[in-house]
mmCIF file of C-alpha atoms in Angstrom:
data_model
loop_
_atom_site.group_PDB
_atom_site.id
_atom_site.type_symbol
_atom_site.label_atom_id
_atom_site.label_comp_id
_atom_site.label_asym_id
_atom_site.label_seq_id
_atom_site.Cartn_x
_atom_site.Cartn_y
_atom_site.Cartn_z
ATOM 1 C CA MET W 62 -38.672 -167.611 -123.070
ATOM 2 C CA SER W 63 -36.847 -164.635 -124.557
ATOM 3 C CA MET W 64 -35.460 -164.908 -128.095
ATOM 4 C CA ASN W 65 -32.377 -162.942 -129.102
ATOM 5 C CA PHE W 66 -32.035 -161.725 -132.703
ATOM 6 C CA GLY W 67 -28.530 -160.323 -132.474
ATOM 7 C CA THR W 68 -26.640 -157.127 -131.686
ATOM 8 C CA LYS W 69 -25.351 -154.595 -134.210
ATOM 9 C CA ASP W 70 -23.754 -151.231 -133.397
ATOM 10 C CA GLY W 71 -24.674 -151.757 -129.758
ATOM 11 C CA ILE W 72 -28.389 -152.287 -130.483
ATOM 12 C CA LEU W 73 -29.829 -155.638 -129.378
ATOM 13 C CA ILE W 74 -33.072 -156.986 -130.852
ATOM 14 C CA ARG W 75 -34.992 -159.462 -128.699
ATOM 15 C CA THR W 76 -38.509 -160.415 -127.673
ATOM 16 C CA MET W 77 -40.188 -157.771 -125.546
ATOM 17 C CA THR W 78 -41.114 -158.089 -121.878
ATOM 18 C CA VAL W 79 -43.650 -156.209 -119.786
ATOM 19 C CA GLU W 80 -40.705 -154.690 -117.889
ATOM 20 C CA ASP W 81 -39.444 -153.237 -121.182
ATOM 21 C CA TYR W 82 -42.854 -151.712 -121.808
ATOM 22 C CA LYS W 83 -42.761 -149.940 -118.438
ATOM 23 C CA GLN W 84 -39.885 -147.821 -119.798
ATOM 24 C CA ILE W 85 -42.139 -146.417 -122.506
ATOM 25 C CA ARG W 86 -44.811 -143.726 -122.328
ATOM 26 C CA THR W 87 -48.082 -144.845 -123.931
ATOM 27 C CA SER W 88 -48.079 -141.787 -126.208
ATOM 28 C CA ASP W 89 -44.568 -142.648 -127.441
ATOM 29 C CA VAL W 90 -45.808 -145.900 -128.998
ATOM 30 C CA TYR W 91 -47.750 -143.944 -131.625
ATOM 31 C CA GLU W 92 -45.475 -140.905 -131.874
ATOM 32 C CA GLY W 93 -45.215 -139.620 -135.433
ATOM 33 C CA VAL W 94 -47.787 -142.046 -136.877
ATOM 34 C CA PRO W 95 -49.170 -140.039 -139.851
ATOM 35 C CA LEU W 96 -52.857 -140.646 -139.155
ATOM 36 C CA MET W 97 -52.426 -139.710 -135.504
ATOM 37 C CA THR W 98 -50.734 -136.407 -136.410
ATOM 38 C CA CYS W 99 -53.798 -135.366 -138.445
ATOM 39 C CA PHE W 100 -55.698 -134.583 -135.237
ATOM 40 C CA GLY W 101 -52.947 -132.879 -133.226
ATOM 41 C CA GLN W 102 -53.599 -132.261 -129.540
ATOM 42 C CA GLU W 103 -57.065 -133.855 -129.699
ATOM 43 C CA MET W 104 -55.497 -137.225 -130.496
ATOM 44 C CA ILE W 105 -52.908 -136.812 -127.735
ATOM 45 C CA ASP W 106 -55.685 -136.048 -125.242
ATOM 46 C CA ILE W 107 -57.630 -139.152 -126.304
ATOM 47 C CA ALA W 108 -54.531 -141.329 -125.983
ATOM 48 C CA GLU W 109 -53.881 -140.017 -122.475
ATOM 49 C CA ALA W 110 -57.523 -140.453 -121.449
ATOM 50 C CA SER W 111 -57.466 -144.029 -122.777
ATOM 51 C CA LYS W 112 -54.052 -144.857 -121.319
ATOM 52 C CA GLU W 113 -55.266 -147.789 -119.230
ATOM 53 C CA LEU W 114 -57.030 -149.371 -122.214
ATOM 54 C CA PHE W 115 -54.031 -148.863 -124.506
ATOM 55 C CA ASP W 116 -51.645 -150.274 -121.908
ATOM 56 C CA ALA W 117 -53.848 -153.307 -121.258
ATOM 57 C CA PHE W 118 -54.005 -154.030 -124.998
ATOM 58 C CA HIS W 119 -50.260 -153.601 -125.513
ATOM 59 C CA ILE W 120 -49.373 -155.750 -122.501
ATOM 60 C CA SER W 121 -51.731 -158.500 -123.698
ATOM 61 C CA LEU W 122 -49.762 -158.608 -126.977
ATOM 62 C CA ILE W 123 -46.395 -158.621 -125.217
ATOM 63 C CA GLU W 124 -47.412 -161.501 -122.955
ATOM 64 C CA LYS W 125 -48.128 -163.670 -126.012
ATOM 65 C CA GLY W 126 -44.471 -163.401 -127.050
ATOM 66 C CA ASN W 127 -44.963 -161.875 -130.513
ATOM 67 C CA CYS W 128 -43.530 -158.409 -129.782
ATOM 68 C CA LEU W 129 -39.940 -157.236 -130.135
ATOM 69 C CA VAL W 130 -37.793 -154.528 -128.643
ATOM 70 C CA ALA W 131 -34.558 -152.769 -129.637
ATOM 71 C CA ILE W 132 -32.249 -152.160 -126.667
ATOM 72 C CA ASP W 133 -29.307 -149.748 -126.637
ATOM 73 C CA GLU W 134 -26.681 -151.727 -124.735
ATOM 74 C CA MET W 135 -24.414 -148.683 -124.652
ATOM 75 C CA ASP W 136 -27.064 -146.574 -122.893
ATOM 76 C CA ASN W 137 -28.003 -148.647 -119.840
ATOM 77 C CA GLY W 138 -30.383 -150.899 -121.749
ATOM 78 C CA CYS W 139 -32.610 -148.051 -122.901
ATOM 79 C CA VAL W 140 -35.498 -149.051 -125.193
ATOM 80 C CA VAL W 141 -34.967 -147.317 -128.557
ATOM 81 C CA GLY W 142 -37.418 -149.245 -130.721
ATOM 82 C CA LEU W 143 -40.250 -151.731 -130.651
ATOM 83 C CA VAL W 144 -42.669 -153.689 -132.760
ATOM 84 C CA LEU W 145 -46.044 -154.791 -131.405
ATOM 85 C CA ALA W 146 -47.543 -157.738 -133.280
ATOM 86 C CA HIS W 147 -50.248 -160.322 -132.826
ATOM 87 C CA GLU W 148 -51.857 -163.366 -134.374
ATOM 88 C CA THR W 149 -54.945 -162.722 -136.474
ATOM 89 C CA VAL W 150 -57.561 -165.199 -137.731
ATOM 90 C CA PRO W 151 -60.449 -164.444 -140.151
ATOM 91 C CA ARG W 152 -63.155 -163.906 -137.518
ATOM 92 C CA ASP W 153 -61.080 -161.226 -135.774
ATOM 93 C CA LEU W 154 -61.717 -158.596 -138.453
ATOM 94 C CA GLU W 155 -65.509 -158.861 -138.292
ATOM 95 C CA GLN W 156 -65.445 -158.837 -134.494
ATOM 96 C CA GLN W 157 -63.254 -155.746 -134.624
ATOM 97 C CA ARG W 158 -65.667 -154.050 -137.042
ATOM 98 C CA LEU W 159 -68.573 -154.620 -134.650
ATOM 99 C CA ARG W 160 -66.602 -153.238 -131.690
ATOM 100 C CA ILE W 161 -65.625 -150.136 -133.672
ATOM 101 C CA ASN W 162 -69.255 -149.478 -134.621
ATOM 102 C CA GLU W 163 -70.157 -149.350 -130.924
ATOM 103 C CA MET W 164 -67.497 -146.734 -130.112
ATOM 104 C CA PRO W 165 -68.446 -143.053 -129.711
ATOM 105 C CA GLU W 166 -67.388 -140.807 -132.576
ATOM 106 C CA SER W 167 -63.796 -139.594 -132.210
ATOM 107 C CA PRO W 168 -60.552 -139.355 -134.205
ATOM 108 C CA LEU W 169 -59.564 -142.735 -132.748
ATOM 109 C CA LYS W 170 -62.743 -144.344 -134.077
ATOM 110 C CA ARG W 171 -62.143 -142.839 -137.539
ATOM 111 C CA ILE W 172 -58.603 -144.240 -137.628
ATOM 112 C CA MET W 173 -59.673 -147.672 -136.398
ATOM 113 C CA ARG W 174 -62.548 -147.818 -138.908
ATOM 114 C CA PHE W 175 -60.210 -146.831 -141.739
ATOM 115 C CA ASP W 176 -57.710 -149.550 -140.771
ATOM 116 C CA ASN W 177 -60.408 -152.187 -140.398
ATOM 117 C CA GLU W 178 -61.987 -151.371 -143.767
ATOM 118 C CA ALA W 179 -58.597 -151.608 -145.455
ATOM 119 C CA LEU W 180 -57.826 -154.969 -143.829
ATOM 120 C CA LEU W 181 -61.194 -156.348 -144.943
ATOM 121 C CA LYS W 182 -60.560 -155.160 -148.512
ATOM 122 C CA ALA W 183 -57.028 -156.577 -148.568
ATOM 123 C CA ASN W 184 -58.510 -159.960 -147.536
ATOM 124 C CA PHE W 185 -55.123 -161.519 -146.761
ATOM 125 C CA PHE W 186 -56.666 -164.843 -145.743
ATOM 126 C CA GLU W 187 -58.319 -165.468 -149.101
ATOM 127 C CA HIS W 188 -55.527 -163.873 -151.129
ATOM 128 C CA TYR W 189 -52.887 -166.202 -149.648
ATOM 129 C CA ASP W 190 -55.174 -169.092 -148.663
ATOM 130 C CA VAL W 191 -54.130 -169.053 -144.996
ATOM 131 C CA SER W 192 -56.142 -169.534 -141.808
ATOM 132 C CA LYS W 193 -53.915 -167.433 -139.533
ATOM 133 C CA LEU W 194 -51.204 -164.792 -139.866
ATOM 134 C CA LEU W 195 -48.833 -162.632 -137.860
ATOM 135 C CA TYR W 196 -49.918 -158.981 -138.046
ATOM 136 C CA SER W 197 -47.340 -156.261 -137.397
ATOM 137 C CA HIS W 198 -49.507 -153.730 -135.558
ATOM 138 C CA ILE W 199 -47.016 -150.919 -134.985
ATOM 139 C CA THR W 200 -43.291 -150.325 -135.378
ATOM 140 C CA GLN W 201 -41.733 -147.404 -133.530
ATOM 141 C CA VAL W 202 -38.141 -146.164 -133.297
ATOM 142 C CA ALA W 203 -36.997 -143.301 -131.060
ATOM 143 C CA ALA W 204 -36.614 -140.111 -133.087
ATOM 144 C CA SER W 205 -32.935 -139.791 -132.137
ATOM 145 C CA MET W 206 -32.217 -143.308 -133.460
ATOM 146 C CA ARG W 207 -34.001 -143.190 -136.801
ATOM 147 C CA GLY W 208 -32.034 -143.683 -140.005
ATOM 148 C CA LYS W 209 -29.830 -146.369 -138.436
ATOM 149 C CA GLY W 210 -31.673 -149.385 -139.833
ATOM 150 C CA ILE W 211 -33.329 -150.328 -136.538
ATOM 151 C CA GLY W 212 -36.819 -150.441 -138.037
ATOM 152 C CA SER W 213 -35.645 -152.792 -140.782
ATOM 153 C CA ARG W 214 -33.933 -155.017 -138.237
ATOM 154 C CA LEU W 215 -37.110 -155.178 -136.144
ATOM 155 C CA ALA W 216 -39.201 -156.125 -139.199
ATOM 156 C CA ALA W 217 -36.698 -158.781 -140.301
ATOM 157 C CA ALA W 218 -36.570 -160.195 -136.763
ATOM 158 C CA LEU W 219 -40.373 -160.349 -136.655
ATOM 159 C CA MET W 220 -40.322 -162.402 -139.860
ATOM 160 C CA GLU W 221 -37.827 -164.768 -138.238
ATOM 161 C CA LEU W 222 -39.997 -164.985 -135.123
ATOM 162 C CA GLY W 223 -43.058 -165.692 -137.246
ATOM 163 C CA ARG W 224 -41.320 -168.527 -139.074
ATOM 164 C CA SER W 225 -40.177 -170.071 -135.796
ATOM 165 C CA LYS W 226 -43.788 -170.076 -134.567
ATOM 166 C CA GLY W 227 -45.210 -171.600 -137.729
ATOM 167 C CA TYR W 228 -47.038 -168.579 -139.139
ATOM 168 C CA PRO W 229 -47.433 -168.892 -142.925
ATOM 169 C CA LEU W 230 -47.730 -165.131 -143.488
ATOM 170 C CA MET W 231 -46.734 -161.789 -141.960
ATOM 171 C CA THR W 232 -48.704 -158.649 -142.780
ATOM 172 C CA ALA W 233 -48.582 -154.950 -141.964
ATOM 173 C CA ALA W 234 -50.706 -151.858 -142.562
ATOM 174 C CA CYS W 235 -48.346 -148.953 -143.252
ATOM 175 C CA SER W 236 -49.735 -145.437 -142.951
ATOM 176 C CA SER W 237 -46.198 -144.045 -143.325
ATOM 177 C CA PHE W 238 -44.406 -143.752 -146.661
ATOM 178 C CA TYR W 239 -41.123 -144.608 -144.963
ATOM 179 C CA SER W 240 -42.470 -147.670 -143.175
ATOM 180 C CA ALA W 241 -43.928 -149.064 -146.402
ATOM 181 C CA ARG W 242 -40.682 -148.435 -148.316
ATOM 182 C CA GLN W 243 -38.691 -150.124 -145.567
ATOM 183 C CA LYS W 244 -40.864 -153.236 -145.541
ATOM 184 C CA GLU W 245 -41.011 -153.486 -149.332
ATOM 185 C CA ALA W 246 -37.202 -153.480 -149.328
ATOM 186 C CA LEU W 247 -37.400 -156.595 -147.135
ATOM 187 C CA GLY W 248 -39.541 -158.389 -149.711
ATOM 188 C CA MET W 249 -43.056 -157.562 -148.560
ATOM 189 C CA GLU W 250 -45.549 -156.985 -151.379
ATOM 190 C CA CYS W 251 -48.339 -154.417 -151.485
ATOM 191 C CA VAL W 252 -51.721 -156.168 -151.624
ATOM 192 C CA TYR W 253 -53.973 -153.132 -151.169
ATOM 193 C CA SER W 254 -53.468 -149.373 -151.230
ATOM 194 C CA GLN W 255 -55.791 -146.512 -150.238
ATOM 195 C CA ALA W 256 -55.069 -142.894 -151.150
ATOM 196 C CA TYR W 257 -55.870 -140.551 -148.260
ATOM 197 C CA ALA W 258 -57.161 -137.927 -150.685
ATOM 198 C CA ASP W 259 -59.835 -140.368 -151.902
ATOM 199 C CA TYR W 260 -61.078 -141.402 -148.462
ATOM 200 C CA LYS W 261 -63.973 -139.070 -147.610
ATOM 201 C CA ASP W 262 -66.759 -138.838 -145.060
ATOM 202 C CA ALA W 263 -70.513 -138.680 -145.727
ATOM 203 C CA ASN W 264 -70.204 -134.956 -146.505
ATOM 204 C CA GLY W 265 -67.538 -135.547 -149.135
ATOM 205 C CA ASP W 266 -64.740 -134.132 -146.982
ATOM 206 C CA VAL W 267 -61.326 -135.781 -146.902
ATOM 207 C CA VAL W 268 -60.909 -137.460 -143.508
ATOM 208 C CA PHE W 269 -57.114 -137.625 -143.286
ATOM 209 C CA ASN W 270 -54.579 -135.009 -144.420
ATOM 210 C CA PRO W 271 -51.193 -136.238 -143.193
ATOM 211 C CA PRO W 272 -48.057 -134.314 -144.210
ATOM 212 C CA ALA W 273 -46.065 -135.260 -147.313
ATOM 213 C CA PRO W 274 -44.766 -137.721 -148.363
ATOM 214 C CA HIS W 275 -47.499 -139.782 -146.651
ATOM 215 C CA THR W 276 -50.156 -140.068 -149.374
ATOM 216 C CA HIS W 277 -51.387 -143.670 -149.081
ATOM 217 C CA GLN W 278 -51.983 -146.423 -146.622
ATOM 218 C CA ARG W 279 -50.400 -149.617 -147.944
ATOM 219 C CA LEU W 280 -51.194 -153.132 -146.765
ATOM 220 C CA LEU W 281 -48.219 -155.434 -147.216
ATOM 221 C CA ALA W 282 -47.588 -159.145 -146.833
ATOM 222 C CA ILE W 283 -44.824 -161.720 -147.106
ATOM 223 C CA LYS W 284 -44.943 -165.497 -147.050
ATOM 224 C CA LEU W 285 -42.849 -166.942 -144.248
#
C-alpha cells in the first residue's frame, strides 16, 4: 500500500511503484554520482550493457516498499527525484563481498568493492548493536530541480518510513559532499570516512579522482 509523505511547492513524496520506475532511464538513477563520473563514457557504457541487471535489482527494491519517489504534480506527475533503499542484515555484507570478488575487473567492480570495504569498516551493526537496518542506497534528484530541498525531503521521509516499519537504524554511504552535508543537517552522524586521495590500488595509484568538492566518502547513520 502506498504511503504519502506530503506535498510542498507542488512536489509530492510517496512510496515508489514499478510504474514510476518505468519513467526513468537506468542511467539517470546514477547521474552525477561522483564515483561514476571518474570513469566517464566507460561507466556509461557498462551501465547500458548491464541495464537488465540494474533494472532487475532496482525493481526488486521497489517491490519491497522501501523506496520513495518525488512527483511534480504541476508537470503531469513527472518523477523528479527518488531514493532507493533496502533492508540489510549482517550476513549481507560478506555475501556481497564474495559476489564482488567473482566479478570481472571493471570500473563497476572497483566502485562496488570500495563501497563494500567501507561498509565493513563502518560496522554499523556492532557500532549500534542492531541486527537489521534500512540502507539508503541512492538518492537522485533531477538536475533542473536541485537546490529546492527535494533531496532533504526524500531523506526525511525515508526516516519516517523506516520508523513505521520498525527499523532501529537508517544508514547511507555518501560519495557526494552535498549528499553528506544534507544528511548531516537532518541529524545523521558520520561513523566512517575514507579520503579518495588515500585509496590506492596495488600499484600505489589513486583509484578515484572525482571533481571538487567531493574528497571523501562518508558513511552516516541515525537511530530511528
